[in-house]
Amino acid sequence: MAKTGTTTQGLRAAIERSGYYPALVAEAVEAAVGGEPVASYLVHQETTFDSNEVRRHATVLVLTDTRFIVSHTDEQTSETESPTPYATTSTESVHLGRISSVVVSRVVADPEKYVPGSLPREVVLTIGWGAVSRIDLEPAACGDPDCDADHGYTGSSTADDLSLRVSEAGDGPDTVRQTLAFAQALSEATAATAATAATAANTATKR
């Protein structure tokens, strides 16, 4: 389930409609947002299977004029340390100037028949701001197929702070559409922030 919109009231309503501990989730998100107006938001609930257990997760993404806020809530079953089930909620507030990448990966069926504006079958939204990076390494090689020298390793570092996957089959077309809408709003906001920072830097240099 995913909901997107542009008002604080709509954000609260979307959290309540999700039915996933709405009082807990809303309190954490609203505390992080504070008094800032909400420019866009996305509420996504996901159910996963862990061995014989079914666990639910809720992710709330909020865009304000200056920040990107992500909230994640997990429910846990009872265990030795806690005889009753419990939930954990975390929020992180990131200044838009720190957003280093907004990656939207689209999976499209029958690409040769694709019509502009059609919804992709699946969307993965990956947002990076430098808190978490993934490093992929592999042995380096030269162009000589007979060379057996050790050339060390080569690889790449990818920002991978948040990755959200939605699909038309599992979440419905509205969820896919709403995820794309939030991704576009975030991309436009980060571009505007970067342009403002560049203008300010040029002005300072000329003084």
CSV table of N, CA and C in Angstrom, one decimal, residues 64-186:
chain,number,residue,atom,x,y,z
A,64,THR,N,10.0,18.1,2.5
A,64,THR,CA,9.6,19.4,2.8
A,64,THR,C,10.4,20.4,1.9
A,65,ASP,N,10.3,21.7,2.2
A,65,ASP,CA,11.1,22.6,1.4
A,65,ASP,C,12.6,22.5,1.6
A,66,THR,N,13.0,22.0,2.7
A,66,THR,CA,14.4,21.9,3.0
A,66,THR,C,15.0,20.5,3.3
A,67,ARG,N,14.1,19.6,3.6
A,67,ARG,CA,14.6,18.3,4.1
A,67,ARG,C,13.8,17.1,3.4
A,68,PHE,N,14.5,16.0,3.5
A,68,PHE,CA,14.0,14.7,3.1
A,68,PHE,C,13.9,13.9,4.4
A,69,ILE,N,12.8,13.4,4.8
A,69,ILE,CA,12.6,12.6,6.0
A,69,ILE,C,12.2,11.2,5.7
A,70,VAL,N,12.8,10.3,6.3
A,70,VAL,CA,12.5,8.9,6.2
A,70,VAL,C,12.2,8.2,7.5
A,71,SER,N,11.1,7.6,7.6
A,71,SER,CA,10.7,6.9,8.8
A,71,SER,C,10.4,5.4,8.5
A,72,HIS,N,11.0,4.5,9.4
A,72,HIS,CA,10.8,3.1,9.2
A,72,HIS,C,10.3,2.5,10.5
A,73,THR,N,9.2,1.7,10.4
A,73,THR,CA,8.7,1.0,11.5
A,73,THR,C,8.6,-0.5,11.3
A,74,ASP,N,9.2,-1.3,12.2
A,74,ASP,CA,9.1,-2.7,12.1
A,74,ASP,C,8.4,-3.3,13.4
A,75,GLU,N,7.7,-4.4,13.2
A,75,GLU,CA,7.1,-5.1,14.3
A,75,GLU,C,7.9,-6.3,14.6
A,76,GLN,N,8.1,-6.7,15.8
A,76,GLN,CA,8.8,-7.8,16.2
A,76,GLN,C,8.0,-8.7,17.1
A,77,THR,N,8.2,-10.0,17.0
A,77,THR,CA,7.5,-10.9,17.8
A,77,THR,C,8.1,-11.0,19.2
A,78,SER,N,7.4,-11.6,20.1
A,78,SER,CA,8.0,-11.8,21.5
A,78,SER,C,9.2,-12.7,21.4
A,79,GLU,N,10.1,-12.4,22.4
A,79,GLU,CA,11.3,-13.2,22.4
A,79,GLU,C,11.8,-13.3,23.9
A,80,THR,N,12.9,-13.8,24.1
A,80,THR,CA,13.4,-14.0,25.5
A,80,THR,C,13.5,-12.7,26.3
A,81,GLU,N,14.1,-11.7,25.6
A,81,GLU,CA,14.3,-10.4,26.3
A,81,GLU,C,13.0,-9.6,26.4
A,82,SER,N,12.0,-9.9,25.6
A,82,SER,CA,10.7,-9.2,25.6
A,82,SER,C,9.6,-10.2,25.5
A,83,PRO,N,8.9,-10.5,26.6
A,83,PRO,CA,7.8,-11.5,26.5
A,83,PRO,C,6.6,-11.1,25.7
A,84,THR,N,6.5,-9.8,25.3
A,84,THR,CA,5.4,-9.3,24.5
A,84,THR,C,5.9,-8.8,23.2
A,85,PRO,N,5.1,-8.8,22.1
A,85,PRO,CA,5.5,-8.3,20.8
A,85,PRO,C,5.7,-6.8,21.0
A,86,TYR,N,6.6,-6.3,20.1
A,86,TYR,CA,7.0,-4.8,20.2
A,86,TYR,C,7.3,-4.3,18.8
A,87,ALA,N,7.4,-3.0,18.7
A,87,ALA,CA,7.7,-2.4,17.4
A,87,ALA,C,8.8,-1.4,17.6
A,88,THR,N,9.6,-1.2,16.6
A,88,THR,CA,10.6,-0.2,16.6
A,88,THR,C,10.4,0.8,15.5
A,89,THR,N,10.6,2.1,15.8
A,89,THR,CA,10.4,3.2,14.8
A,89,THR,C,11.6,4.1,14.8
A,90,SER,N,12.1,4.3,13.6
A,90,SER,CA,13.2,5.2,13.5
A,90,SER,C,12.9,6.3,12.5
A,91,THR,N,13.5,7.5,12.7
A,91,THR,CA,13.3,8.6,11.7
A,91,THR,C,14.7,9.2,11.4
A,92,GLU,N,14.9,9.6,10.2
A,92,GLU,CA,16.1,10.3,9.9
A,92,GLU,C,15.7,11.5,9.0
A,93,SER,N,16.3,12.7,9.3
A,93,SER,CA,16.1,13.9,8.6
A,93,SER,C,17.3,14.3,7.8
A,94,VAL,N,17.2,14.5,6.6
A,94,VAL,CA,18.4,14.7,5.7
A,94,VAL,C,18.1,16.1,5.0
A,95,HIS,N,19.1,17.0,5.1
A,95,HIS,CA,19.0,18.2,4.3
A,95,HIS,C,19.1,17.9,2.8
A,96,LEU,N,18.3,18.6,2.1
A,96,LEU,CA,18.2,18.3,0.6
A,96,LEU,C,19.6,18.5,-0.1
A,97,GLY,N,20.4,19.3,0.5
A,97,GLY,CA,21.7,19.5,-0.1
A,97,GLY,C,22.6,18.3,0.0
A,98,ARG,N,22.2,17.4,1.0
A,98,ARG,CA,23.0,16.2,1.2
A,98,ARG,C,22.6,15.0,0.2
A,99,ILE,N,21.5,15.1,-0.4
A,99,ILE,CA,21.0,14.1,-1.3
A,99,ILE,C,22.0,14.0,-2.5
A,100,SER,N,22.7,12.9,-2.6
A,100,SER,CA,23.7,12.7,-3.7
A,100,SER,C,23.1,12.0,-4.9
A,101,SER,N,22.1,11.2,-4.7
A,101,SER,CA,21.5,10.5,-5.9
A,101,SER,C,20.1,10.1,-5.6
A,102,VAL,N,19.3,10.2,-6.7
A,102,VAL,CA,17.9,9.7,-6.7
A,102,VAL,C,17.8,8.8,-7.9
A,103,VAL,N,17.8,7.5,-7.7
A,103,VAL,CA,17.9,6.5,-8.8
A,103,VAL,C,16.5,5.8,-8.9
A,104,VAL,N,15.9,5.9,-10.1
A,104,VAL,CA,14.7,5.2,-10.3
A,104,VAL,C,14.9,4.2,-11.4
A,105,SER,N,14.8,2.9,-11.0
A,105,SER,CA,14.9,1.8,-11.9
A,105,SER,C,13.5,1.3,-12.3
A,106,ARG,N,13.3,1.2,-13.6
A,106,ARG,CA,12.0,0.7,-14.1
A,106,ARG,C,12.1,-0.6,-14.8
A,107,VAL,N,11.2,-1.5,-14.6
A,107,VAL,CA,11.1,-2.7,-15.3
A,107,VAL,C,9.9,-2.7,-16.2
A,108,VAL,N,10.1,-2.8,-17.5
A,108,VAL,CA,9.0,-2.6,-18.4
A,108,VAL,C,8.8,-3.9,-19.2
A,109,ALA,N,7.6,-4.4,-19.3
A,109,ALA,CA,7.3,-5.6,-20.1
A,109,ALA,C,7.2,-5.3,-21.6
A,110,ASP,N,7.6,-6.1,-22.5
A,110,ASP,CA,7.5,-5.9,-23.9
A,110,ASP,C,7.9,-4.5,-24.3
A,111,PRO,N,9.2,-4.2,-24.1
A,111,PRO,CA,9.7,-2.9,-24.4
A,111,PRO,C,9.5,-2.4,-25.8
A,112,GLU,N,9.5,-3.3,-26.7
A,112,GLU,CA,9.3,-2.9,-28.1
A,112,GLU,C,7.9,-2.4,-28.4
A,113,LYS,N,7.0,-2.7,-27.5
A,113,LYS,CA,5.6,-2.2,-27.6
A,113,LYS,C,5.3,-1.1,-26.6
A,114,TYR,N,6.3,-0.6,-26.0
A,114,TYR,CA,6.1,0.4,-24.9
A,114,TYR,C,5.5,1.7,-25.5
A,115,VAL,N,4.5,2.2,-24.8
A,115,VAL,CA,3.9,3.5,-25.2
A,115,VAL,C,4.2,4.5,-24.1
A,116,PRO,N,4.8,5.7,-24.5
A,116,PRO,CA,5.1,6.7,-23.5
A,116,PRO,C,3.9,7.0,-22.6
A,117,GLY,N,4.3,7.0,-21.3
A,117,GLY,CA,3.2,7.3,-20.3
A,117,GLY,C,2.7,6.0,-19.6
A,118,SER,N,3.0,4.9,-20.2
A,118,SER,CA,2.6,3.6,-19.6
A,118,SER,C,3.3,3.4,-18.3
A,119,LEU,N,2.7,2.7,-17.4
A,119,LEU,CA,3.3,2.4,-16.1
A,119,LEU,C,4.3,1.2,-16.2
A,120,PRO,N,5.4,1.3,-15.6
A,120,PRO,CA,6.3,0.1,-15.6
A,120,PRO,C,5.8,-1.0,-14.7
A,121,ARG,N,6.2,-2.2,-15.0
A,121,ARG,CA,5.8,-3.3,-14.2
A,121,ARG,C,6.3,-3.3,-12.8
A,122,GLU,N,7.5,-2.7,-12.6
A,122,GLU,CA,8.1,-2.6,-11.3
A,122,GLU,C,9.0,-1.4,-11.2
A,123,VAL,N,9.1,-0.8,-10.0
A,123,VAL,CA,9.9,0.4,-9.8
A,123,VAL,C,10.7,0.2,-8.6
A,124,VAL,N,12.0,0.5,-8.6
A,124,VAL,CA,12.9,0.5,-7.5
A,124,VAL,C,13.4,1.9,-7.3
A,125,LEU,N,13.1,2.5,-6.2
A,125,LEU,CA,13.6,3.9,-5.9
A,125,LEU,C,14.7,3.8,-4.9
A,126,THR,N,15.9,4.2,-5.3
A,126,THR,CA,17.1,4.2,-4.4
A,126,THR,C,17.6,5.6,-4.2
A,127,ILE,N,17.7,6.0,-2.9
A,127,ILE,CA,18.1,7.3,-2.5
A,127,ILE,C,19.4,7.3,-1.7
A,128,GLY,N,20.3,8.1,-2.1
A,128,GLY,CA,21.6,8.1,-1.4
A,128,GLY,C,21.9,9.5,-0.8
A,129,TRP,N,22.4,9.5,0.4
A,129,TRP,CA,22.9,10.8,1.0
A,129,TRP,C,24.2,10.6,1.8
A,130,GLY,N,24.9,9.5,1.5
A,130,GLY,CA,26.2,9.3,2.1
A,130,GLY,C,26.3,8.6,3.4
A,131,ALA,N,25.2,8.2,4.0
A,131,ALA,CA,25.3,7.5,5.3
A,131,ALA,C,25.7,6.1,5.1
A,132,VAL,N,25.2,5.5,4.0
A,132,VAL,CA,25.5,4.0,3.7
A,132,VAL,C,26.0,3.9,2.3
A,133,SER,N,27.1,3.2,2.1
A,133,SER,CA,27.6,3.0,0.8
A,133,SER,C,27.9,1.5,0.6
A,134,ARG,N,27.6,1.0,-0.6
A,134,ARG,CA,27.8,-0.4,-1.0
A,134,ARG,C,29.0,-0.5,-1.9
A,135,ILE,N,30.0,-1.3,-1.6
A,135,ILE,CA,31.2,-1.4,-2.4
A,135,ILE,C,31.2,-2.8,-3.0
A,136,ASP,N,31.3,-2.8,-4.4
A,136,ASP,CA,31.3,-4.1,-5.1
A,136,ASP,C,32.7,-4.2,-5.7
A,137,LEU,N,33.4,-5.3,-5.3
A,137,LEU,CA,34.8,-5.5,-5.8
A,137,LEU,C,34.9,-6.8,-6.6
A,138,GLU,N,35.8,-6.8,-7.6
A,138,GLU,CA,36.1,-8.0,-8.4
A,138,GLU,C,37.6,-7.9,-8.8
A,139,PRO,N,38.2,-9.1,-9.1
A,139,PRO,CA,39.6,-9.1,-9.5
A,139,PRO,C,39.8,-8.3,-10.7
A,140,ALA,N,40.8,-7.5,-10.8
A,140,ALA,CA,41.1,-6.7,-12.0
A,140,ALA,C,41.9,-7.6,-13.0
A,141,ALA,N,41.8,-7.2,-14.2
A,141,ALA,CA,42.4,-8.0,-15.3
A,141,ALA,C,42.9,-7.1,-16.3
A,142,CYS,N,43.9,-7.5,-17.1
A,142,CYS,CA,44.4,-6.7,-18.2
A,142,CYS,C,43.9,-7.4,-19.5
A,143,GLY,N,44.3,-6.8,-20.7
A,143,GLY,CA,43.8,-7.3,-22.0
A,143,GLY,C,44.5,-8.5,-22.5
A,144,ASP,N,45.5,-9.0,-21.8
A,144,ASP,CA,46.3,-10.1,-22.3
A,144,ASP,C,45.6,-11.4,-21.7
A,145,PRO,N,45.0,-12.2,-22.5
A,145,PRO,CA,44.4,-13.5,-22.0
A,145,PRO,C,45.3,-14.5,-21.4
A,146,ASP,N,46.7,-14.4,-21.7
A,146,ASP,CA,47.6,-15.3,-21.2
A,146,ASP,C,48.3,-14.7,-19.9
A,147,CYS,N,47.9,-13.5,-19.5
A,147,CYS,CA,48.6,-12.9,-18.3
A,147,CYS,C,48.0,-13.5,-17.1
A,148,ASP,N,48.9,-13.9,-16.2
A,148,ASP,CA,48.5,-14.5,-14.9
A,148,ASP,C,49.0,-13.6,-13.7
A,149,ALA,N,49.3,-12.4,-14.0
A,149,ALA,CA,49.8,-11.5,-12.9
A,149,ALA,C,48.6,-11.0,-12.1
A,150,ASP,N,48.9,-10.7,-10.8
A,150,ASP,CA,47.9,-10.2,-9.9
A,150,ASP,C,47.8,-8.7,-10.2
A,151,HIS,N,46.6,-8.3,-10.6
A,151,HIS,CA,46.3,-6.9,-10.9
A,151,HIS,C,45.5,-6.2,-9.8
A,152,GLY,N,45.4,-6.9,-8.7
A,152,GLY,CA,44.6,-6.3,-7.6
A,152,GLY,C,43.1,-6.4,-7.8
A,153,TYR,N,42.4,-5.5,-7.3
A,153,TYR,CA,41.0,-5.5,-7.5
A,153,TYR,C,40.5,-4.2,-8.0
A,154,THR,N,39.3,-4.2,-8.6
A,154,THR,CA,38.6,-3.1,-9.1
A,154,THR,C,37.2,-3.1,-8.7
A,155,GLY,N,36.5,-2.0,-8.6
A,155,GLY,CA,35.1,-2.0,-8.1
A,155,GLY,C,34.5,-0.7,-8.1
A,156,SER,N,33.4,-0.6,-7.5
A,156,SER,CA,32.6,0.7,-7.5
A,156,SER,C,31.9,0.8,-6.2
A,157,SER,N,31.8,2.1,-5.8
A,157,SER,CA,31.1,2.4,-4.6
A,157,SER,C,29.7,3.1,-4.9
A,158,THR,N,28.7,2.6,-4.4
A,158,THR,CA,27.3,3.1,-4.7
A,158,THR,C,26.6,3.5,-3.4
A,159,ALA,N,26.0,4.7,-3.5
A,159,ALA,CA,25.2,5.2,-2.3
A,159,ALA,C,24.0,4.3,-2.3
A,160,ASP,N,23.7,3.8,-1.1
A,160,ASP,CA,22.5,2.9,-1.0
A,160,ASP,C,21.9,3.0,0.4
A,161,ASP,N,21.5,4.3,0.7
A,161,ASP,CA,20.9,4.5,2.0
A,161,ASP,C,19.5,4.0,2.1
A,162,LEU,N,18.8,4.1,1.0
A,162,LEU,CA,17.4,3.7,1.1
A,162,LEU,C,17.0,3.1,-0.3
A,163,SER,N,16.4,1.9,-0.2
A,163,SER,CA,15.9,1.3,-1.5
A,163,SER,C,14.5,0.8,-1.2
A,164,LEU,N,13.6,1.3,-2.1
A,164,LEU,CA,12.2,0.9,-1.9
A,164,LEU,C,11.7,0.3,-3.2
A,165,ARG,N,11.2,-0.9,-3.2
A,165,ARG,CA,10.7,-1.6,-4.4
A,165,ARG,C,9.2,-1.8,-4.3
A,166,VAL,N,8.6,-1.4,-5.4
A,166,VAL,CA,7.1,-1.6,-5.6
A,166,VAL,C,6.9,-2.3,-6.9
A,167,SER,N,5.8,-3.1,-7.0
A,167,SER,CA,5.5,-3.7,-8.3
A,167,SER,C,4.0,-3.6,-8.5
A,168,GLU,N,3.6,-3.6,-9.8
A,168,GLU,CA,2.2,-3.5,-10.1
A,168,GLU,C,1.4,-4.8,-9.7
A,169,ALA,N,2.1,-5.9,-9.8
A,169,ALA,CA,1.4,-7.2,-9.4
A,169,ALA,C,1.3,-7.3,-7.9
A,170,GLY,N,2.3,-6.9,-7.1
A,170,GLY,CA,2.2,-7.0,-5.7
A,170,GLY,C,1.6,-5.9,-4.9
A,171,ASP,N,1.7,-4.6,-5.5
A,171,ASP,CA,1.3,-3.4,-4.7
A,171,ASP,C,0.2,-2.7,-5.5
A,172,GLY,N,0.0,-3.0,-6.7
A,172,GLY,CA,-1.1,-2.3,-7.5
A,172,GLY,C,-0.5,-1.1,-8.3
A,173,PRO,N,-1.2,-0.8,-9.4
A,173,PRO,CA,-0.7,0.3,-10.3
A,173,PRO,C,-0.7,1.7,-9.6
A,174,ASP,N,-1.6,1.9,-8.6
A,174,ASP,CA,-1.6,3.2,-7.9
A,174,ASP,C,-0.3,3.4,-7.2
A,175,THR,N,0.2,2.3,-6.5
A,175,THR,CA,1.4,2.4,-5.8
A,175,THR,C,2.6,2.7,-6.7
A,176,VAL,N,2.7,2.1,-7.8
A,176,VAL,CA,3.7,2.4,-8.8
A,176,VAL,C,3.7,3.8,-9.2
A,177,ARG,N,2.5,4.3,-9.5
A,177,ARG,CA,2.3,5.7,-10.0
A,177,ARG,C,2.7,6.7,-8.9
A,178,GLN,N,2.3,6.4,-7.6
A,178,GLN,CA,2.6,7.3,-6.5
A,178,GLN,C,4.1,7.3,-6.2
A,179,THR,N,4.8,6.2,-6.4
A,179,THR,CA,6.2,6.1,-6.1
A,179,THR,C,7.0,6.9,-7.2
A,180,LEU,N,6.5,6.9,-8.4
A,180,LEU,CA,7.1,7.7,-9.5
A,180,LEU,C,6.9,9.2,-9.2
A,181,ALA,N,5.7,9.5,-8.7
A,181,ALA,CA,5.4,10.9,-8.4
A,181,ALA,C,6.3,11.5,-7.3
A,182,PHE,N,6.5,10.7,-6.3
A,182,PHE,CA,7.4,11.1,-5.2
A,182,PHE,C,8.8,11.2,-5.6
A,183,ALA,N,9.3,10.3,-6.4
A,183,ALA,CA,10.6,10.3,-6.9
A,183,ALA,C,10.9,11.6,-7.8
A,184,GLN,N,9.9,11.9,-8.6
A,184,GLN,CA,10.0,13.1,-9.4
A,184,GLN,C,10.1,14.4,-8.6
A,185,ALA,N,9.2,14.4,-7.5
A,185,ALA,CA,9.2,15.6,-6.6
A,185,ALA,C,10.5,15.7,-5.9
A,186,LEU,N,11.1,14.6,-5.5
A,186,LEU,CA,12.4,14.7,-4.8
A,186,LEU,C,13.5,15.1,-5.7
